mmCIF file of C-alpha atoms and ligand atoms in Angstrom:
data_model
loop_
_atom_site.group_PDB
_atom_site.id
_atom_site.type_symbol
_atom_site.label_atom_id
_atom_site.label_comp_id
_atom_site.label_asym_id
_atom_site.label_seq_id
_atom_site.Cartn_x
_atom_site.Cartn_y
_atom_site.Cartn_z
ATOM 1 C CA UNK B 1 0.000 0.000 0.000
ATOM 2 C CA UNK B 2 1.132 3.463 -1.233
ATOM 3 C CA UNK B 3 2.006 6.259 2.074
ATOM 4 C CA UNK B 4 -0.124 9.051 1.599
ATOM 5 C CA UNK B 5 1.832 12.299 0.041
ATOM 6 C CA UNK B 6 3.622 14.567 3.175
ATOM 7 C CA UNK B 7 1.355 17.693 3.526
ATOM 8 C CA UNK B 8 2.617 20.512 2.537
ATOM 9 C CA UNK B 9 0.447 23.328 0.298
ATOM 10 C CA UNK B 10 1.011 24.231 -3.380
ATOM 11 C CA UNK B 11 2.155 28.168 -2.414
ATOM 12 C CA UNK B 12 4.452 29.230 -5.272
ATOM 13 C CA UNK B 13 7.256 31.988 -5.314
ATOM 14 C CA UNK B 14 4.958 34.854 -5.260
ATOM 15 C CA UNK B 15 3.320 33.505 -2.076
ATOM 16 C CA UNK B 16 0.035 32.071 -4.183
ATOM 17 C CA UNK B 17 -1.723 29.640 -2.672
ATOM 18 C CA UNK B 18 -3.155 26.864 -5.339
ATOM 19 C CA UNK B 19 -6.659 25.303 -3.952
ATOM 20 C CA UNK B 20 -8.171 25.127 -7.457
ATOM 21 C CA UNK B 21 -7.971 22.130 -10.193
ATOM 22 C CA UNK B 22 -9.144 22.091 -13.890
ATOM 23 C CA UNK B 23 -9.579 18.267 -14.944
ATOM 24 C CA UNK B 24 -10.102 18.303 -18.649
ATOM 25 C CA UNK B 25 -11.618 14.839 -19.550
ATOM 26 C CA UNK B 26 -11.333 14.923 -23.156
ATOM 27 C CA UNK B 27 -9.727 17.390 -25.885
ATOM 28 C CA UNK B 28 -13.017 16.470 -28.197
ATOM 29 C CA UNK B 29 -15.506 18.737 -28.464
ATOM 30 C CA UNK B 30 -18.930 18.460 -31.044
ATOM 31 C CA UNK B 31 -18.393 22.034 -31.775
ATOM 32 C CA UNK B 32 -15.771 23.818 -33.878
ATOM 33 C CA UNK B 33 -15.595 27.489 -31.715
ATOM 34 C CA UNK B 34 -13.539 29.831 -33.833
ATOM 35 C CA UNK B 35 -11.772 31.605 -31.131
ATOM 36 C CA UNK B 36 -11.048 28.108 -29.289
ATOM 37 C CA UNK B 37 -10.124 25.278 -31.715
ATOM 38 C CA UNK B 38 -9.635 24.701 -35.658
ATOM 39 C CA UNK B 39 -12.003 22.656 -38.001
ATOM 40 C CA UNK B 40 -9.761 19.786 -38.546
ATOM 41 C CA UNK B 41 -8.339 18.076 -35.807
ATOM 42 C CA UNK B 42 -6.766 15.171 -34.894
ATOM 43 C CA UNK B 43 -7.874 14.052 -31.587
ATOM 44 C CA UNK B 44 -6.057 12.224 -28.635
ATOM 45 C CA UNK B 45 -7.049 8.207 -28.857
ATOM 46 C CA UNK B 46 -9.238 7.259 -26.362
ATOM 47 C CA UNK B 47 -6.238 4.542 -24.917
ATOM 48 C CA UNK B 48 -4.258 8.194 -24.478
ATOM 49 C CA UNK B 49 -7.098 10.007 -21.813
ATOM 50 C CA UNK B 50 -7.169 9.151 -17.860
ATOM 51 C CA UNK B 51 -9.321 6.986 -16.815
ATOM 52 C CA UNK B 52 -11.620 7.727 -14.244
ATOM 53 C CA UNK B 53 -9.695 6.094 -11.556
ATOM 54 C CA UNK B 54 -6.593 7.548 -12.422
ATOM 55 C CA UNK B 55 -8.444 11.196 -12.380
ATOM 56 C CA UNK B 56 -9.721 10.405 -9.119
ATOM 57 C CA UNK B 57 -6.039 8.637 -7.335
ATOM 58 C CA UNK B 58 -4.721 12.170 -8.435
ATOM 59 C CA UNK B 59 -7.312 14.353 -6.677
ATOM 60 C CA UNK B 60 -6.818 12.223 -3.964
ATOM 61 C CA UNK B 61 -2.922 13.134 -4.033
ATOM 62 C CA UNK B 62 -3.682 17.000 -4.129
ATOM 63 C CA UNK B 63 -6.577 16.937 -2.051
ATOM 64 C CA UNK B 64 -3.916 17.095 1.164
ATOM 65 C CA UNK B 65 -2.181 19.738 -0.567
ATOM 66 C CA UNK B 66 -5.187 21.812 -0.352
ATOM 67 C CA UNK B 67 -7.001 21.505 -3.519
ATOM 68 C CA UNK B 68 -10.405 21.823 -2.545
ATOM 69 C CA UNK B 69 -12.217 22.713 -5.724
ATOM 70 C CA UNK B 70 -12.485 20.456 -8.803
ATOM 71 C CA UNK B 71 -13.748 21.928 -12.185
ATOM 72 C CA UNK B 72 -14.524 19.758 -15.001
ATOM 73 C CA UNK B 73 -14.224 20.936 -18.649
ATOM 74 C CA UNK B 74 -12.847 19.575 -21.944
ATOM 75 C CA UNK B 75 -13.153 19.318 -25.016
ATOM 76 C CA UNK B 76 -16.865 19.293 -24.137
ATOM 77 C CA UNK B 77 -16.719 16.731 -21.111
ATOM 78 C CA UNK B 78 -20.437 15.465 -21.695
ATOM 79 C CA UNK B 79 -19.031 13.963 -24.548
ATOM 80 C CA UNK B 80 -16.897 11.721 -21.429
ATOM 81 C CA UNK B 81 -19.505 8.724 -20.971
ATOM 82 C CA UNK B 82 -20.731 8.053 -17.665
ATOM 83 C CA UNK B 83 -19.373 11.279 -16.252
ATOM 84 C CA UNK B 84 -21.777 11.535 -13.119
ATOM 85 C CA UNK B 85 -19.550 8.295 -12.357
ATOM 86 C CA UNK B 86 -16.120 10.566 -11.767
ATOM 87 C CA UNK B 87 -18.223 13.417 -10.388
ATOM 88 C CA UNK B 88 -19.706 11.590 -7.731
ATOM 89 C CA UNK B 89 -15.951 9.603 -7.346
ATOM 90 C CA UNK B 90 -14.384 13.212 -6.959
ATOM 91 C CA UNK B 91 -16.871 14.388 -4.129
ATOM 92 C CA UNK B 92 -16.582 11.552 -2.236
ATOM 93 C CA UNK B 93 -12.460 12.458 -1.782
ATOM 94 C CA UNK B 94 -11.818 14.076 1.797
ATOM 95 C CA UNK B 95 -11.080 17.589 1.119
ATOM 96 C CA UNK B 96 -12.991 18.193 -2.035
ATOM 97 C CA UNK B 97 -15.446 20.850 -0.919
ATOM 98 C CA UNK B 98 -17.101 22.059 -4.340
ATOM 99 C CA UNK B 99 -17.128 20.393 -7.534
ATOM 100 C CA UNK B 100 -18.213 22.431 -10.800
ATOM 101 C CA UNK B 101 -18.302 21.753 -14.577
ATOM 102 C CA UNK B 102 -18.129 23.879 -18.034
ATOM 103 C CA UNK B 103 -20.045 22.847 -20.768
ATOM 104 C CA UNK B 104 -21.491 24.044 -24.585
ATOM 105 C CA UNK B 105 -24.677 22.663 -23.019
ATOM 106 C CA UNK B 106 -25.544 20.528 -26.134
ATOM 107 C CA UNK B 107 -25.963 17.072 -24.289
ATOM 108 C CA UNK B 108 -27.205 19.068 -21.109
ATOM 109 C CA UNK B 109 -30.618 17.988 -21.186
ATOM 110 C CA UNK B 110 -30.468 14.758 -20.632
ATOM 111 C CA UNK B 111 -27.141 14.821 -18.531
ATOM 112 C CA UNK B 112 -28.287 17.402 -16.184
ATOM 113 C CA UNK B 113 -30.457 15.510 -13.402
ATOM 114 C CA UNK B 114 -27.625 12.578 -13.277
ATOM 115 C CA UNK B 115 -25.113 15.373 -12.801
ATOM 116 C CA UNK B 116 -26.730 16.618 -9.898
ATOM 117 C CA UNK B 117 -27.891 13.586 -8.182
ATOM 118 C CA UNK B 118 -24.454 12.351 -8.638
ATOM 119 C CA UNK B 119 -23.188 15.929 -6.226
ATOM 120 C CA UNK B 120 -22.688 18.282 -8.775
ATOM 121 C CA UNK B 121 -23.678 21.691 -8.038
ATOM 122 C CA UNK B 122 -21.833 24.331 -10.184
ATOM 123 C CA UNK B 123 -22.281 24.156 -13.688
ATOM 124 C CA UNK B 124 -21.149 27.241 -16.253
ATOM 125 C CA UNK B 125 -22.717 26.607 -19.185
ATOM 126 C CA UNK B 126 -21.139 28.570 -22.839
ATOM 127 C CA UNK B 127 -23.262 30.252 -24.760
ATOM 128 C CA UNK B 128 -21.873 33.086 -27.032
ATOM 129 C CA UNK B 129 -25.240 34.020 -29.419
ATOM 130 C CA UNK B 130 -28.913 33.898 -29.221
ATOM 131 C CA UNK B 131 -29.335 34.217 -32.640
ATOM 132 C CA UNK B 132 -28.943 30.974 -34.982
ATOM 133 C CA UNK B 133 -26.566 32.550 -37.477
ATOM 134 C CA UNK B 134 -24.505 33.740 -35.350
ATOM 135 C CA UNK B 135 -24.246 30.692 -32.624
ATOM 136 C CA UNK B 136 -23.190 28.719 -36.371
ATOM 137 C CA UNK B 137 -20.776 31.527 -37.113
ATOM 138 C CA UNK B 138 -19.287 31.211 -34.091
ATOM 139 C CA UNK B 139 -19.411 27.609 -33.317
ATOM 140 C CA UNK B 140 -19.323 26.534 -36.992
ATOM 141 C CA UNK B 141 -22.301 23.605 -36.155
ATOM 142 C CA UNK B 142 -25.940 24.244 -35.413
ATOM 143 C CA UNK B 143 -27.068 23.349 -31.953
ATOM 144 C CA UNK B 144 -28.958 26.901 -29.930
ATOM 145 C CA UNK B 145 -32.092 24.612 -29.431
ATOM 146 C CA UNK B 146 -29.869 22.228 -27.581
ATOM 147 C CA UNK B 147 -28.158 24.350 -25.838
ATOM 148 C CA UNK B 148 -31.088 26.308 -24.505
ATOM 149 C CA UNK B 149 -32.549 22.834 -23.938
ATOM 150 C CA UNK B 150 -29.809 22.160 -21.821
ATOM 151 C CA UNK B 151 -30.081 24.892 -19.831
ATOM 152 C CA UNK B 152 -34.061 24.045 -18.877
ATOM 153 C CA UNK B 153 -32.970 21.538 -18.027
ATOM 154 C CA UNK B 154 -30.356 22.314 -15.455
ATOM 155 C CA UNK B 155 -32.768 24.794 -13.940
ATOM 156 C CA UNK B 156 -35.129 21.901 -13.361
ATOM 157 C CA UNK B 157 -32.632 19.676 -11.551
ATOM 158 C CA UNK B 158 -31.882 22.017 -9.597
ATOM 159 C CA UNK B 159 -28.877 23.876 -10.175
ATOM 160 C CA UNK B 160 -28.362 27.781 -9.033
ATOM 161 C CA UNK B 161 -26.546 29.550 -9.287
ATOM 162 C CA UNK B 162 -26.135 28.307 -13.055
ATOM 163 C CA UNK B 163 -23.855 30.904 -14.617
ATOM 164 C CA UNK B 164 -23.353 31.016 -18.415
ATOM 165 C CA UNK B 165 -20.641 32.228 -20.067
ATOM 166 C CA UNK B 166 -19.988 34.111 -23.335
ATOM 167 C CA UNK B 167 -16.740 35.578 -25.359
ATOM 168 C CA UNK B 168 -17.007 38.593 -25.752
ATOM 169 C CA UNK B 169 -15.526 39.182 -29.479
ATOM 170 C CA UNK B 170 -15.710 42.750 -31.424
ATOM 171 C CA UNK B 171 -17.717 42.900 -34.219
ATOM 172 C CA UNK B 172 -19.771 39.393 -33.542
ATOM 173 C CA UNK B 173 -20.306 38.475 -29.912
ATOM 174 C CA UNK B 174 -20.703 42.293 -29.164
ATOM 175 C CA UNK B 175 -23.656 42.183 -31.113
ATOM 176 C CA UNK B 176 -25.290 39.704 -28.691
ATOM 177 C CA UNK B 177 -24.270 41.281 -25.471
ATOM 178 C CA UNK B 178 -27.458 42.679 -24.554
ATOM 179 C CA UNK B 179 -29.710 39.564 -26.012
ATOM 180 C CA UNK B 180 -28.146 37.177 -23.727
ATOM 181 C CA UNK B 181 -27.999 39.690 -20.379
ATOM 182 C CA UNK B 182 -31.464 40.179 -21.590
ATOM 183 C CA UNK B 183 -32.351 36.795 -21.902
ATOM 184 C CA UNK B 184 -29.773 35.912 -18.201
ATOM 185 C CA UNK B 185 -32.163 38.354 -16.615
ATOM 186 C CA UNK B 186 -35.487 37.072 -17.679
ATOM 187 C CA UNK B 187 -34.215 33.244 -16.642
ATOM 188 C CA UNK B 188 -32.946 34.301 -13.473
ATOM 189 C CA UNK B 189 -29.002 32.909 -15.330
ATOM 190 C CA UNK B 190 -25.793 34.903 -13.916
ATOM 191 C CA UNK B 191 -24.620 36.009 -17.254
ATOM 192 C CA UNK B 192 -20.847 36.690 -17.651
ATOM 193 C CA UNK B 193 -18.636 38.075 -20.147
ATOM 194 C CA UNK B 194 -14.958 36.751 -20.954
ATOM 195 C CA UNK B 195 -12.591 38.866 -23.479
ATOM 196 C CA UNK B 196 -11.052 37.114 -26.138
ATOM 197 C CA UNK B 197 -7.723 35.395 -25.252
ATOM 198 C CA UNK B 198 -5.239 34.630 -27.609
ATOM 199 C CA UNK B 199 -5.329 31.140 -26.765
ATOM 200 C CA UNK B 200 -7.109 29.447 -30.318
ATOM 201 C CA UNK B 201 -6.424 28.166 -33.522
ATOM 202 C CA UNK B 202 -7.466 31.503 -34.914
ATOM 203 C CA UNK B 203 -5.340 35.265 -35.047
ATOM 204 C CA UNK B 204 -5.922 37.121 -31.981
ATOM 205 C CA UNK B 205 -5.462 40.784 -32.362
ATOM 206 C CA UNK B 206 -6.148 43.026 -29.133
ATOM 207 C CA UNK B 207 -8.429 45.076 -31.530
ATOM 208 C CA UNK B 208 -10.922 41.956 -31.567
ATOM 209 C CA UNK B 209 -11.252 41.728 -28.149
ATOM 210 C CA UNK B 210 -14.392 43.595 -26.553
ATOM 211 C CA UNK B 211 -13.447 45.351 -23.246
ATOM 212 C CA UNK B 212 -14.989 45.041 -19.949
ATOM 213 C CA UNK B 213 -15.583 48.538 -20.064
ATOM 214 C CA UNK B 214 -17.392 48.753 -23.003
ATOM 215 C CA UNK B 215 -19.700 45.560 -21.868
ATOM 216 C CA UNK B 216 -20.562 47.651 -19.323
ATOM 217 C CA UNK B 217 -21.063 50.585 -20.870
ATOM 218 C CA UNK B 218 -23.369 48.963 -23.624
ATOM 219 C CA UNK B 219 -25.385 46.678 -20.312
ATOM 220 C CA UNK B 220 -25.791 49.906 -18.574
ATOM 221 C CA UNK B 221 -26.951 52.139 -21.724
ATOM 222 C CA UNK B 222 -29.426 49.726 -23.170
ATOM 223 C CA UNK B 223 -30.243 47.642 -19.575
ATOM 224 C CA UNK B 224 -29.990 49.882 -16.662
ATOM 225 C CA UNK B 225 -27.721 51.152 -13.863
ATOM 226 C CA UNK B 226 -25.019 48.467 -12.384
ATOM 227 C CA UNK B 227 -23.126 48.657 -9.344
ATOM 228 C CA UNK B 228 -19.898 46.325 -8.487
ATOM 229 C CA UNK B 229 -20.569 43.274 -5.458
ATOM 230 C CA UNK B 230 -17.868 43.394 -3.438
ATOM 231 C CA UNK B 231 -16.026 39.866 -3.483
ATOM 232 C CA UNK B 232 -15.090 37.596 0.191
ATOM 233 C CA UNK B 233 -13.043 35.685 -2.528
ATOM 234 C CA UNK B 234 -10.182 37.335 -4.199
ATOM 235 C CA UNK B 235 -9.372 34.425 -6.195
ATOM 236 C CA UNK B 236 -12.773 35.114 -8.012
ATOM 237 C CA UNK B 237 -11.645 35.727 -11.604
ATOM 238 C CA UNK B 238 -14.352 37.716 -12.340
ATOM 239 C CA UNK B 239 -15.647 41.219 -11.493
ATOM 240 C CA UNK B 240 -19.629 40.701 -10.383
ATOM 241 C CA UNK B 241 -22.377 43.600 -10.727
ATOM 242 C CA UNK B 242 -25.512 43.436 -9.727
ATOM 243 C CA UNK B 243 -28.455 45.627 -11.763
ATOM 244 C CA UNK B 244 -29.848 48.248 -9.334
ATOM 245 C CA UNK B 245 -33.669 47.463 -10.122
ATOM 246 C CA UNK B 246 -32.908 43.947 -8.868
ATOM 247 C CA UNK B 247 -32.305 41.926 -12.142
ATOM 248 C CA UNK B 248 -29.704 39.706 -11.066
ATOM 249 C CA UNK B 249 -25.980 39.996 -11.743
ATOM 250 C CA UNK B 250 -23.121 39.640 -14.453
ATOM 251 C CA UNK B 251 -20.238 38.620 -14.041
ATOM 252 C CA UNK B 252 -16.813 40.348 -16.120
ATOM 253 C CA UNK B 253 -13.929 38.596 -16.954
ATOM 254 C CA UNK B 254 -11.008 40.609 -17.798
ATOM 255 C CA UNK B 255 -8.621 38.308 -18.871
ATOM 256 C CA UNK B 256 -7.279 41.067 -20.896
ATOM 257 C CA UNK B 257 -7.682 44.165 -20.168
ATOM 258 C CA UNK B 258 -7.284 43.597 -16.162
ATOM 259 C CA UNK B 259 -5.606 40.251 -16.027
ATOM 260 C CA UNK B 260 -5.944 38.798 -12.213
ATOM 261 C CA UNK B 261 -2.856 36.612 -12.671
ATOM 262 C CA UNK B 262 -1.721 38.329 -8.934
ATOM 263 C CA UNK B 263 -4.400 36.021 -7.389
ATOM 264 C CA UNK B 264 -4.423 32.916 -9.506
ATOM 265 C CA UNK B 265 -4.677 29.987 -7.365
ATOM 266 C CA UNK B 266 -5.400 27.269 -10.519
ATOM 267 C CA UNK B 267 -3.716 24.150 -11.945
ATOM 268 C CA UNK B 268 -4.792 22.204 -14.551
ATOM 269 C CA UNK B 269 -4.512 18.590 -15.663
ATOM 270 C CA UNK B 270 -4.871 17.615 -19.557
ATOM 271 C CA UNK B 271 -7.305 14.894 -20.782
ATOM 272 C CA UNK B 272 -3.693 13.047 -21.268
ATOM 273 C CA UNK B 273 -2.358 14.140 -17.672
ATOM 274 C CA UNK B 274 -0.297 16.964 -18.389
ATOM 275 C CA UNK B 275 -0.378 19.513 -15.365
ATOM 276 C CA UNK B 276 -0.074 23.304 -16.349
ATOM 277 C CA UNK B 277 0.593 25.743 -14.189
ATOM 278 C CA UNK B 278 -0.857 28.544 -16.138
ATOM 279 C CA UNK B 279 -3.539 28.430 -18.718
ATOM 280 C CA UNK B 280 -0.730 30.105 -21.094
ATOM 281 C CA UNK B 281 2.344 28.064 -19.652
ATOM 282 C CA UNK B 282 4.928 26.942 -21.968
ATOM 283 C CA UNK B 283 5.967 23.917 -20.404
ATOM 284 C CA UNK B 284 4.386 20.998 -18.649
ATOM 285 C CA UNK B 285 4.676 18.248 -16.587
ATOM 286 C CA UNK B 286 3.619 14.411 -17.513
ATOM 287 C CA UNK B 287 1.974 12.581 -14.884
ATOM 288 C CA UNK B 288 0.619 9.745 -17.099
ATOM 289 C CA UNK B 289 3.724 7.844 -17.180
ATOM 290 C CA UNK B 290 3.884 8.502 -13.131
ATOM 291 C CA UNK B 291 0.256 7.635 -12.497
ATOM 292 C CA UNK B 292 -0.031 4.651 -14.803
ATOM 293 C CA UNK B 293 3.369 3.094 -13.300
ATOM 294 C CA UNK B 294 4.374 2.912 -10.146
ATOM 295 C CA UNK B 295 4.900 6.244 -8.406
ATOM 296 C CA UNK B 296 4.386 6.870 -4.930
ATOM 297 C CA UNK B 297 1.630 9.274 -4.440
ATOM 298 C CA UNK B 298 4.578 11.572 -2.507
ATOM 299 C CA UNK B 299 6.844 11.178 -5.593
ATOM 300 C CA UNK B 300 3.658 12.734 -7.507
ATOM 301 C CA UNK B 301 2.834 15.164 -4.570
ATOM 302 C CA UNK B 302 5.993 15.999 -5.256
ATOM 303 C CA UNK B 303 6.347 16.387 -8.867
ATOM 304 C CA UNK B 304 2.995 18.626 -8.737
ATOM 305 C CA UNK B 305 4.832 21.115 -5.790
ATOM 306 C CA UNK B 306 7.922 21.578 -8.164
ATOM 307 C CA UNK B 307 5.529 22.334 -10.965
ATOM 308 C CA UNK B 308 3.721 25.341 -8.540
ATOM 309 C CA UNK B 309 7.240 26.585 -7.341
ATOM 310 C CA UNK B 310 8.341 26.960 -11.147
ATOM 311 C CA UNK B 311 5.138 29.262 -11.646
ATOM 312 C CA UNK B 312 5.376 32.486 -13.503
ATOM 313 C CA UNK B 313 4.477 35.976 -12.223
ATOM 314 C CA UNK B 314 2.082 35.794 -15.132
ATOM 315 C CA UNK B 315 0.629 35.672 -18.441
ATOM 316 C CA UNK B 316 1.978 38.433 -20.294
ATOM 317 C CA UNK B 317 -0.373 38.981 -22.947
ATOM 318 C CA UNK B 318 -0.174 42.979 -22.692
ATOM 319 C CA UNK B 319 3.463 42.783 -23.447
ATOM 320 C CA UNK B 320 6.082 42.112 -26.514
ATOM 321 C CA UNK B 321 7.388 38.773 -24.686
ATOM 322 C CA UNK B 322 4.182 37.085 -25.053
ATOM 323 C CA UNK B 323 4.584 34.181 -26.598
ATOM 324 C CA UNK B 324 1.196 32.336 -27.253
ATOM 325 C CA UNK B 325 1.038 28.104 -26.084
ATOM 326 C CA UNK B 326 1.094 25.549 -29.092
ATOM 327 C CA UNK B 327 -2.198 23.905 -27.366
ATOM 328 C CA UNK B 328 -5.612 25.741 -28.495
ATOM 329 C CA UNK B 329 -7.915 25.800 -25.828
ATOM 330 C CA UNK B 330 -9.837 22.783 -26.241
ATOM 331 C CA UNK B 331 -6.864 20.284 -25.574
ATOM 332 C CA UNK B 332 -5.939 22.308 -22.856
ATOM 333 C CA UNK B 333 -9.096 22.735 -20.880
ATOM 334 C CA UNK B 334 -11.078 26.037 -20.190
HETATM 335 N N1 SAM E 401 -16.749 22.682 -24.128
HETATM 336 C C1 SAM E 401 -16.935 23.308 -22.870
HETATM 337 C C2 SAM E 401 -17.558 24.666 -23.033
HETATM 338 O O1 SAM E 401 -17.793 25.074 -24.161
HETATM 339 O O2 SAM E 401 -17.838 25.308 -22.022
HETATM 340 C C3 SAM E 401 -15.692 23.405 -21.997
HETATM 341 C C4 SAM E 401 -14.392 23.754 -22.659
HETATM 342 S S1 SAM E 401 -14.309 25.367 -23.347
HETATM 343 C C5 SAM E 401 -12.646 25.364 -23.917
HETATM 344 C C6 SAM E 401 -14.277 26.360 -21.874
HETATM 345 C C7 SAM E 401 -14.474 27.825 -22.054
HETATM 346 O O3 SAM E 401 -13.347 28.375 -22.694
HETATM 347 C C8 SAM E 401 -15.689 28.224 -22.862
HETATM 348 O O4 SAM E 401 -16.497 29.081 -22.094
HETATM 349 C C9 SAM E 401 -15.080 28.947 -24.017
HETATM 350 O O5 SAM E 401 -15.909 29.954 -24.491
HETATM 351 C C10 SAM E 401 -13.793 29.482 -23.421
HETATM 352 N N2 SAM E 401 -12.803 29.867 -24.435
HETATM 353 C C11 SAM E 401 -12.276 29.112 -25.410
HETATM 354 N N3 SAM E 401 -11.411 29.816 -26.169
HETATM 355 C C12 SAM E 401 -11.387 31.069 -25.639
HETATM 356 C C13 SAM E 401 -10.690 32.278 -25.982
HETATM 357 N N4 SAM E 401 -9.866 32.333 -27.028
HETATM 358 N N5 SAM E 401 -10.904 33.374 -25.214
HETATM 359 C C14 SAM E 401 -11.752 33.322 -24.160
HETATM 360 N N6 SAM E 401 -12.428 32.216 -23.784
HETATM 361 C C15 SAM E 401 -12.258 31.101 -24.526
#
């Protein structure tokens, strides 16, 4: 029998503390997003992804470091069969106090009530149009129906908050800014806003991206008055508002324009069990080879501390030296 790993938390150089983990559980996705992935693509084998059990062995490793929250993503995870099987394996790990996922939404309907039963209770669900042409411009597929079926039907298991998320891209998604708040406010949704990160199979330029300020500007011209929520947790990547005649909130993330890299407390792990440090690191660790053979959980505790303690100050997407990943988002995990 394996000792468990020494405690010890995952604080890196600049005094972060890491309590967050992204577990993608696949790199395939049954949409093509522009911004996130390219049309043809040549996907991991299935003999390549974690299994379930080796998913959960490693939460259980990190869990004593202090990893407390679990987010699942992909790839579109509901395209993972029998996912309410690893959700409900991941909350049953001492430690693990909240377990969310991000989805497109598309399988949601009938995935939803499972999801919850099985102890799920975050779930961000993408959704960057509300009108048809533009959902297939984006996402190159057709699939709103789905999608807003999806999100029924999370309402009706029971889910809430159920936030859903949208990138916020000049000239396209800008035009849908106020549709979906409108449509977040009517469904009692927490809508929020992420600028465009040069992080896809597409060209970023930083004239592309949509600002937080002018989201706002546009909510609060054609919406109504909005006034910041103070946050208890400064990890909280985004900046919340709530509308002043009661209407709910949205949620702003600056990725961009206001990066919050000085309170970053994320890893990740890749559908193949690479850990990143940073959504935009360079380098990466391989755990597969570590959890599939014989390693000692410690020897992995301690191959995910070295990985914190090598952690830059942050991305540096405002600056000459940035120098964008070779993974698009979808086989790294959003
Ligand atoms: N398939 C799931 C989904 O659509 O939510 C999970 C994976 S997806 C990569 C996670 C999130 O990353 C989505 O909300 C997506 O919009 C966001 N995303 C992908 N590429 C992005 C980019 N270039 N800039 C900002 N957000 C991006």
């Amino acid at each position: 029998m394996q000792s468990l790993p020494m405690m010890g938390s995952l604080v890196d150089t600049f005094g972060r503390r890491h309590n967050n983990l992204r577990i993608s559980v696949t790199d395939r996705c049954n949409l093509r997003c522009t911004y996130c992935m390219p049309e043809e693509v040549t996907f991991l084998d299935k003999k390549e992804l974690l299994s379930f059990e080796e998913i959960a062995r490693f939460v259980g490793i990190v869990a004593p470091l202090g990893i407390d929250k679990i987010r699942l993503t992909g790839g579109e995870p509901l395209l993972r069969r029998d996912l309410p099987r690893l959700v409900a394996m991941i909350a049953a790990i001492p430690g693990i106090r909240d377990v969310g996922l991000t989805t497109n939404g598309l399988l949601l309907a009938a995935a939803a009530a499972p999801l919850f039963d099985a102890g799920l209770r975050r779930i961000n669900i993408s959704l960057d149009a509300l009108s048809e042409a533009r959902f297939r411009q984006m996402s190159r597929r057709d699939g709103l129906d789905l999608v807003l079926a999806g999100i029924a039907a999370a309402k009706k298991a029971g889910f809430d908050p159920i936030k859903i998320n949208a990138v916020s891209i000049r000239g396209i998604t800008e035009y849908e800014v106020v549709p979906l708040a409108r449509y977040a406010r009517e469904h009692g949704l927490e809508m929020r806003f992420i600028e465009y990160m040069p992080i896809g199979a597409d060209t970023w330029e930083r004239d592309k991206v949509f600002f937080a300020h002018e989201i706002l500007e546009t909510l609060e011209r054609e919406i109504g008055p909005l006034v910041p929520v103070g946050h208890s947790d400064p990890s909280n990547p985004a900046s919340d508002f709530e509308y002043v005649d009661g209407g709910g909130r949205v949620g702003i993330i600056a990725s961009v324009s206001r990066p919050f890299c000085g309170s970053c407390n994320r890893i990740r792990l890749t559908a193949e069990g690479k850990l990143r440090n940073c959504l935009f690191a360079l380098d990466e660790v391989d755990l597969k080879p570590m959890l599939r053979g014989n390693a000692s959980a410690s020897t992995i505790a301690d191959a995910v501390r070295a990985n914190v303690l090598d952690k830059w100050a942050g991305h540096e997407i405002n600056t000459a030296h940035f120098v964008k990943p070779e993974r698009t988002m979808h086989a790294i995990g959003g």
